[in-house]
Coordinates of C-alpha atoms in Angstrom, one line a residue:
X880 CA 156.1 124.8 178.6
X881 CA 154.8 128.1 177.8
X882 CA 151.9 128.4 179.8
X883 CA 153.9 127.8 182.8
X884 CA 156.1 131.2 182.2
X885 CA 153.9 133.4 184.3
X886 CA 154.2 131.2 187.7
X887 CA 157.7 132.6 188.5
X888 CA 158.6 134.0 192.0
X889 CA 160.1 137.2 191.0
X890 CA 157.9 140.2 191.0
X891 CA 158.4 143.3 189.3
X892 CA 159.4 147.1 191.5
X893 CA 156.0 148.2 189.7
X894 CA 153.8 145.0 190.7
X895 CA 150.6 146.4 192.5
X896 CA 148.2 142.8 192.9
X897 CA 144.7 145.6 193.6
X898 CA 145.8 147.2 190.0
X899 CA 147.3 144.4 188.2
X900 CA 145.8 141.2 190.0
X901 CA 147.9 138.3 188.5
X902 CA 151.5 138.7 186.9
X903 CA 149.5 137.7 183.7
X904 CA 147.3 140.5 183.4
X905 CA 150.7 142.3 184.6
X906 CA 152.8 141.1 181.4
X907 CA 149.5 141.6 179.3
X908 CA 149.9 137.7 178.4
X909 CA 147.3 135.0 178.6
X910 CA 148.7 131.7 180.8
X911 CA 148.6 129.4 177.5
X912 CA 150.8 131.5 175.6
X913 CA 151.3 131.0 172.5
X914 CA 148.9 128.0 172.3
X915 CA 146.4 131.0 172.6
X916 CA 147.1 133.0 170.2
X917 CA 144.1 133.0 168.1
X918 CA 141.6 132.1 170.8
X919 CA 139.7 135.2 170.0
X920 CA 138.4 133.3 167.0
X921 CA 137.3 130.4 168.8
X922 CA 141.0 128.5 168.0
X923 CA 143.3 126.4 170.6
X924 CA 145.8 124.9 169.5
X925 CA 146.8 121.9 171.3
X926 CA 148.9 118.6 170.8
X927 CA 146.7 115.9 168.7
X928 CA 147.6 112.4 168.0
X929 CA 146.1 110.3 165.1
X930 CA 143.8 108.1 166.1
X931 CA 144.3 105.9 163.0
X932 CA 145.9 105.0 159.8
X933 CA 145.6 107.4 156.8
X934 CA 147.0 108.2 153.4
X935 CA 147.0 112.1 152.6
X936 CA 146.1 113.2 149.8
X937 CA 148.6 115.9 149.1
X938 CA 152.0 113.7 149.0
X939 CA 150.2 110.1 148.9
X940 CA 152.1 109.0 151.8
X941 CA 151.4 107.0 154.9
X942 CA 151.0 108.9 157.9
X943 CA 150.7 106.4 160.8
X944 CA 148.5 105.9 164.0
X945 CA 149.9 107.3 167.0
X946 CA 151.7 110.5 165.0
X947 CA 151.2 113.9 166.9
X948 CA 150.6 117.4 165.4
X949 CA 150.0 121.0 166.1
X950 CA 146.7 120.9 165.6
X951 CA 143.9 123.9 165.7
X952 CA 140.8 123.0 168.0
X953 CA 137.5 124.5 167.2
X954 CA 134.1 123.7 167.9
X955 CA 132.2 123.6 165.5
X956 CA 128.6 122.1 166.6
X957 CA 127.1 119.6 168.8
X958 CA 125.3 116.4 168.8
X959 CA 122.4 116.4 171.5
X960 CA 124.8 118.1 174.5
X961 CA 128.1 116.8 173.3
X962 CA 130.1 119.6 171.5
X963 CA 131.6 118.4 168.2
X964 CA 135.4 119.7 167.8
X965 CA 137.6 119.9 164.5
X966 CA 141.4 119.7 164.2
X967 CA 143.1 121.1 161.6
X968 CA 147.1 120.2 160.9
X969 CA 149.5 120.1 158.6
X970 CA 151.1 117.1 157.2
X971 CA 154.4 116.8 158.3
X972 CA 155.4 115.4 154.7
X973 CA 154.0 118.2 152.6
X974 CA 152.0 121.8 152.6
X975 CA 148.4 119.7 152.5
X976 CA 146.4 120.5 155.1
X977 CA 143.9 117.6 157.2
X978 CA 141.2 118.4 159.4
X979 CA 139.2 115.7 161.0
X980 CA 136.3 116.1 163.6
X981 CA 134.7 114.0 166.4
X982 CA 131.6 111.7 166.0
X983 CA 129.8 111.2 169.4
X984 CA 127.0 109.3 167.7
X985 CA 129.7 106.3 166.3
X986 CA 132.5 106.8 169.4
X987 CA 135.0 107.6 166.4
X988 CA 136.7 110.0 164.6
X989 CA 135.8 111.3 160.7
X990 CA 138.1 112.8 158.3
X991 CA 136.3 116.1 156.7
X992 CA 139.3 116.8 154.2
X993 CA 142.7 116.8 153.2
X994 CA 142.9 112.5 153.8
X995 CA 141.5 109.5 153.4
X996 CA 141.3 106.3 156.0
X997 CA 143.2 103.1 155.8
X998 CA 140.5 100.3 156.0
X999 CA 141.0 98.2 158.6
X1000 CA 137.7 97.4 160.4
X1001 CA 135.8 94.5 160.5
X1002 CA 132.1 93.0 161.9
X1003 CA 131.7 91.8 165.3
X1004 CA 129.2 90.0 164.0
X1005 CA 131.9 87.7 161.6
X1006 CA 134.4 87.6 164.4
X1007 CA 131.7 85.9 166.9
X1008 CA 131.8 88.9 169.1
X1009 CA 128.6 90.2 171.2
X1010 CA 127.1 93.3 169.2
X1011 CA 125.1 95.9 170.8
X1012 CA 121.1 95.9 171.0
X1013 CA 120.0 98.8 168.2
X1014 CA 117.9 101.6 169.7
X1015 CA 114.9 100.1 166.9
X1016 CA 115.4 96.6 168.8
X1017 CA 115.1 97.4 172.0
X1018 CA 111.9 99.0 171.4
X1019 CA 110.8 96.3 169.6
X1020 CA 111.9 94.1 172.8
X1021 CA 110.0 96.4 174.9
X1022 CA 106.4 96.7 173.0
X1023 CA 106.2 93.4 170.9
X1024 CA 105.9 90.3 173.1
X1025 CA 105.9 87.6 170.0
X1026 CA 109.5 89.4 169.0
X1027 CA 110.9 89.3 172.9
X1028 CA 109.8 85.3 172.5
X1029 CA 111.0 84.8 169.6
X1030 CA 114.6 87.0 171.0
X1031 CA 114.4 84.7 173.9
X1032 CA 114.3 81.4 172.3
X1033 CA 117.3 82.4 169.8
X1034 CA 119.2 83.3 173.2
X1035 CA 118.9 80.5 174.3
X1036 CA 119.7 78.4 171.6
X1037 CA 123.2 80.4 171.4
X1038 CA 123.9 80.0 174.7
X1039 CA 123.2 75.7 174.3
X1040 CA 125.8 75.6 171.7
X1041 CA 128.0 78.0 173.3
X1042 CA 127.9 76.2 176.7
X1043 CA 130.8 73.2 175.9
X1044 CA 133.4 76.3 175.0
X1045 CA 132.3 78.3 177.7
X1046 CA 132.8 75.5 179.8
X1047 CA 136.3 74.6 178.9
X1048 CA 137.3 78.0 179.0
X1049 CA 136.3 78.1 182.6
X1050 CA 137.8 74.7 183.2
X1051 CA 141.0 75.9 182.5
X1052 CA 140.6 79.4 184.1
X1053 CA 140.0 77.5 187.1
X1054 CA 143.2 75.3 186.4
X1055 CA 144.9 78.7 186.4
X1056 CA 143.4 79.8 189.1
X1057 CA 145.4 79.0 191.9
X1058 CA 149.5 80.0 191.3
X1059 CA 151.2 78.7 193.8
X1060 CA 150.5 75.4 193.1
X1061 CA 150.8 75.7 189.5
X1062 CA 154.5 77.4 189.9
X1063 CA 155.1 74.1 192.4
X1064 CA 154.0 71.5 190.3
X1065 CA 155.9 73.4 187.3
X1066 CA 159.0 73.9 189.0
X1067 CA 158.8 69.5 190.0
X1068 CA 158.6 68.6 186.8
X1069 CA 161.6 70.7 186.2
X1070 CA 162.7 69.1 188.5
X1071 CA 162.2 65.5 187.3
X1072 CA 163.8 66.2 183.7
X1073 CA 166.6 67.7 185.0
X1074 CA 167.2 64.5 187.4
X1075 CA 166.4 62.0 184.1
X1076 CA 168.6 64.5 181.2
X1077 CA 171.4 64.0 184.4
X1078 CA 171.3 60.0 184.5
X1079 CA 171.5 60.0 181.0
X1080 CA 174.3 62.3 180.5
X1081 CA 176.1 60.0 183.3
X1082 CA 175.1 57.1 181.3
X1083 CA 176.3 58.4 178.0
X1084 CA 179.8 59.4 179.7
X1085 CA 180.6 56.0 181.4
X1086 CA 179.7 54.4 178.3
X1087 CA 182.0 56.8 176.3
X1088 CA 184.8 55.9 178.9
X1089 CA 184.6 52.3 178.3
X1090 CA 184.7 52.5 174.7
X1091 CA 187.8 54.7 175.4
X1092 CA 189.5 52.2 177.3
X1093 CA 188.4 49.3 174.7
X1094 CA 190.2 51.4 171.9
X1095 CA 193.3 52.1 173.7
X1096 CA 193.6 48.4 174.5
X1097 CA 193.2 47.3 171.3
X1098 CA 196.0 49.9 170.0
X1099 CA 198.4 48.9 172.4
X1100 CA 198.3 45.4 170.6
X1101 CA 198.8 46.5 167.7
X1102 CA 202.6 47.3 166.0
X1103 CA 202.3 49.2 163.2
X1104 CA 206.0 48.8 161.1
X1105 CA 207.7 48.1 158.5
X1106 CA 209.0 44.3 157.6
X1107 CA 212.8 45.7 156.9
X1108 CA 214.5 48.3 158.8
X1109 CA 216.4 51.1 157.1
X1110 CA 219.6 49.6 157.0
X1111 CA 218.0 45.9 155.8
X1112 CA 217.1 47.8 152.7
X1113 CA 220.2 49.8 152.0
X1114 CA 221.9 46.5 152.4
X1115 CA 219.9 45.0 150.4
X1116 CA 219.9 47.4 147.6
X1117 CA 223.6 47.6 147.4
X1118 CA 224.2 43.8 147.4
X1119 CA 221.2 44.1 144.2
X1120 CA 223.9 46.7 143.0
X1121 CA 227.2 44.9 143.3
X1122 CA 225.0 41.5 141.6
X1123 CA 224.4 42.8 138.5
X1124 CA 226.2 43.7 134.9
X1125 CA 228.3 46.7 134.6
X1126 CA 227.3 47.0 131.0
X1127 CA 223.6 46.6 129.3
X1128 CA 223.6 43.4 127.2
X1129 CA 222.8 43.3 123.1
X1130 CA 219.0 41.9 122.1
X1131 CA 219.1 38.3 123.2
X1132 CA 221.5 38.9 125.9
X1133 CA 224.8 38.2 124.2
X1134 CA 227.6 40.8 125.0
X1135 CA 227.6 43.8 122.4
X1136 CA 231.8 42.9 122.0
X1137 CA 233.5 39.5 122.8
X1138 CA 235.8 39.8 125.7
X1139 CA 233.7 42.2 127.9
X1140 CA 232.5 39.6 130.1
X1141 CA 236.3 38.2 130.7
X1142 CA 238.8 39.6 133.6
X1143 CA 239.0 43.1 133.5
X1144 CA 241.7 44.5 130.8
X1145 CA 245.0 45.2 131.4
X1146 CA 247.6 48.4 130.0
X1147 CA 249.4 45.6 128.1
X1148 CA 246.8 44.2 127.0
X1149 CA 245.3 47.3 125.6
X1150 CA 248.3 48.1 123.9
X1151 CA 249.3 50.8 126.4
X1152 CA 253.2 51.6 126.3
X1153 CA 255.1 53.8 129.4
X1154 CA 257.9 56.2 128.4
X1155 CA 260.0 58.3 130.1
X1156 CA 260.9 61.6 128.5
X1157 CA 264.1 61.8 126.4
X1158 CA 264.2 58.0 127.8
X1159 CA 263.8 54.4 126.5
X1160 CA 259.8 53.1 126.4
X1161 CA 259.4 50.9 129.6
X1162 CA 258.8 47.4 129.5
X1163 CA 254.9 46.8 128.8
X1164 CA 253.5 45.4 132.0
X1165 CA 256.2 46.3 134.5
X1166 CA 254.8 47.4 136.9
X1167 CA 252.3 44.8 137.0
X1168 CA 255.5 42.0 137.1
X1169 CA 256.1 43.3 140.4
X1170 CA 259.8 45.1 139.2
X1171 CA 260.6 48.6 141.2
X1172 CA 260.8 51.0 138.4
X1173 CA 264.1 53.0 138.7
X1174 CA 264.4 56.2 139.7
X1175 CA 263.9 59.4 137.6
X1176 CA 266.2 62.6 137.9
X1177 CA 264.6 65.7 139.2
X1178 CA 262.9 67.8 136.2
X1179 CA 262.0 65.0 134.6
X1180 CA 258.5 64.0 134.2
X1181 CA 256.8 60.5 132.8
X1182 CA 255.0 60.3 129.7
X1183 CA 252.5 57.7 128.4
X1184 CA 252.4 57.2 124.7
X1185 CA 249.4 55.2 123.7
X1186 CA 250.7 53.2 120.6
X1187 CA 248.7 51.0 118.4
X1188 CA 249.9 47.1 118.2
X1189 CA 252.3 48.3 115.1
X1190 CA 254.3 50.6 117.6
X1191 CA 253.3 53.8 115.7
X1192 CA 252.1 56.7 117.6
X1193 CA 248.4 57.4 118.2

């Protein structure tokens, strides 16, 4: 952007174009600006991009293809009529210096210092590609007429086992030729598979709804439950209850004392005897006779002694 400073439209009071000529000249600047600043020694600096991979040699690291630099252009010879430049940068990485020149005679670029190139060439000749004819061989081809018959007849051998490829590859350039009716028969075949992947998703439902309807027949037949209701088994789990022995039975199953499986016992029989307070002891059993016991005076309260079958206290 510097070099574009000096096209403004505003001109100074002082301006005189017959004295001064340009508004350069005027500002006593040159129209590249800074990118001029050492051009009295033959330098321009300008914007350089790395035409391939290297490794510098100052910080070892990899300074890709493609990276752009400040670099110093200087020419420094010529090969035949073609000037030879040098660029000089600095690695963006480190304080090293690189400076690489052009090579008219090999179409390439050389690294004088400061770097080293990342291999990755290769020979036409091993990838099968067509080399071109050597200054020494075309003079050969020119003055030697055994070595432009021999030069012939290898020609033409390449070309007979070449011609098969060379003919399918232009087969199917042909076939790719014409891409209207290569998008047309494309877009039918599309066309085709979606109608067929169609059908059989239609297929695949319907058969999916049958088999639906087939499993909700079947599990309407079906009852899944239980042989007893709820109240069939508490019923019969409290007549299992009410049938059995109120007391565990003895090894063998004889009763553990004699009269427990009898009628139930009685307060008579147990020796139980009634007494009123201050009062004469009821007649055993009494109550169970079916007599009205009399009434007791208010205050009074009934006792029950528990006496053993001598009549003495327990």
């Amino acid at each position: 952007m510097g070099e574009r400073k000096g096209t403004n439209k505003y001109y100074p009071p002082d301006f005189d174009p017959a004295k001064h000529g340009s508004l350069n000249k005027y500002h006593h600047s040159h129209p590249l600006r800074e990118r001029a600043r050492k051009l009295a020694q033959g330098i321009l600096v300008i914007r350089f991009e790395m035409p391939y991979n290297i490794w510098c040699d100052g910080c070892k690291n990899h300074i890709g293809m493609g990276v752009r630099y400040n670099a110093e252009k200087k020419k420094v010879g010529t090969y035949y009529t073609t000037p030879i430049y040098r660029f000089r940068m600095k690695c963006h990485l480190c304080v090293n210096y690189i400076e690489m020149q052009t090579d008219p005679a090999g179409c390439d670029y050389v690294i004088v210092s400061g770097a080293r190139r990342k291999e990755e060439r290769w020979d036409m000749g091993d990838n099968e590609q067509v080399l071109p004819t050597a200054s020494e061989e075309k003079e050969r081809l020119e003055t030697d007429a055994m070595f432009r018959l021999e030069h012939g007849e290898a020609d033409r051998a390449t070309l007979r086992r070449a011609g098969p490829t060379l003919a399918a590859l232009q087969e199917a350039q042909n076939a790719w030729k014409d891409d209207f009716a290569l998008n047309s028969r494309l877009r039918q075949r599309f066309r085709e598979e979606k109608k067929t992947l169609r059908e059989e998703e239609e297929e695949a439902a319907a058969g999916t709804k049958e088999e639906e309807e087939e499993d909700r027949r079947v599990a309407a037949l079906l009852a899944f439950r239980s042989p007893h209701s709820y109240e069939e088994k508490q019923r019969m789990k409290r007549t299992e209850i009410c049938g059995r022995s109120w007391f565990p039975l003895q090894t063998g199953g004889t009763p553990r004392k004699s009269g427990l499986g009898g009628p139930p016992a009685t307060p008579a029989g147990l020796g139980i005897v009634r007494r009123r307070s201050g009062g004469a002891p009821a007649e055993p059993g009494g109550a169970e006779r079916g007599r009205t016991p009399p009434a007791r005076p208010p205050g009074t309260s009934l006792v029950a002694d528990y006496s053993d079958s001598d009549g003495e206290s327990a």
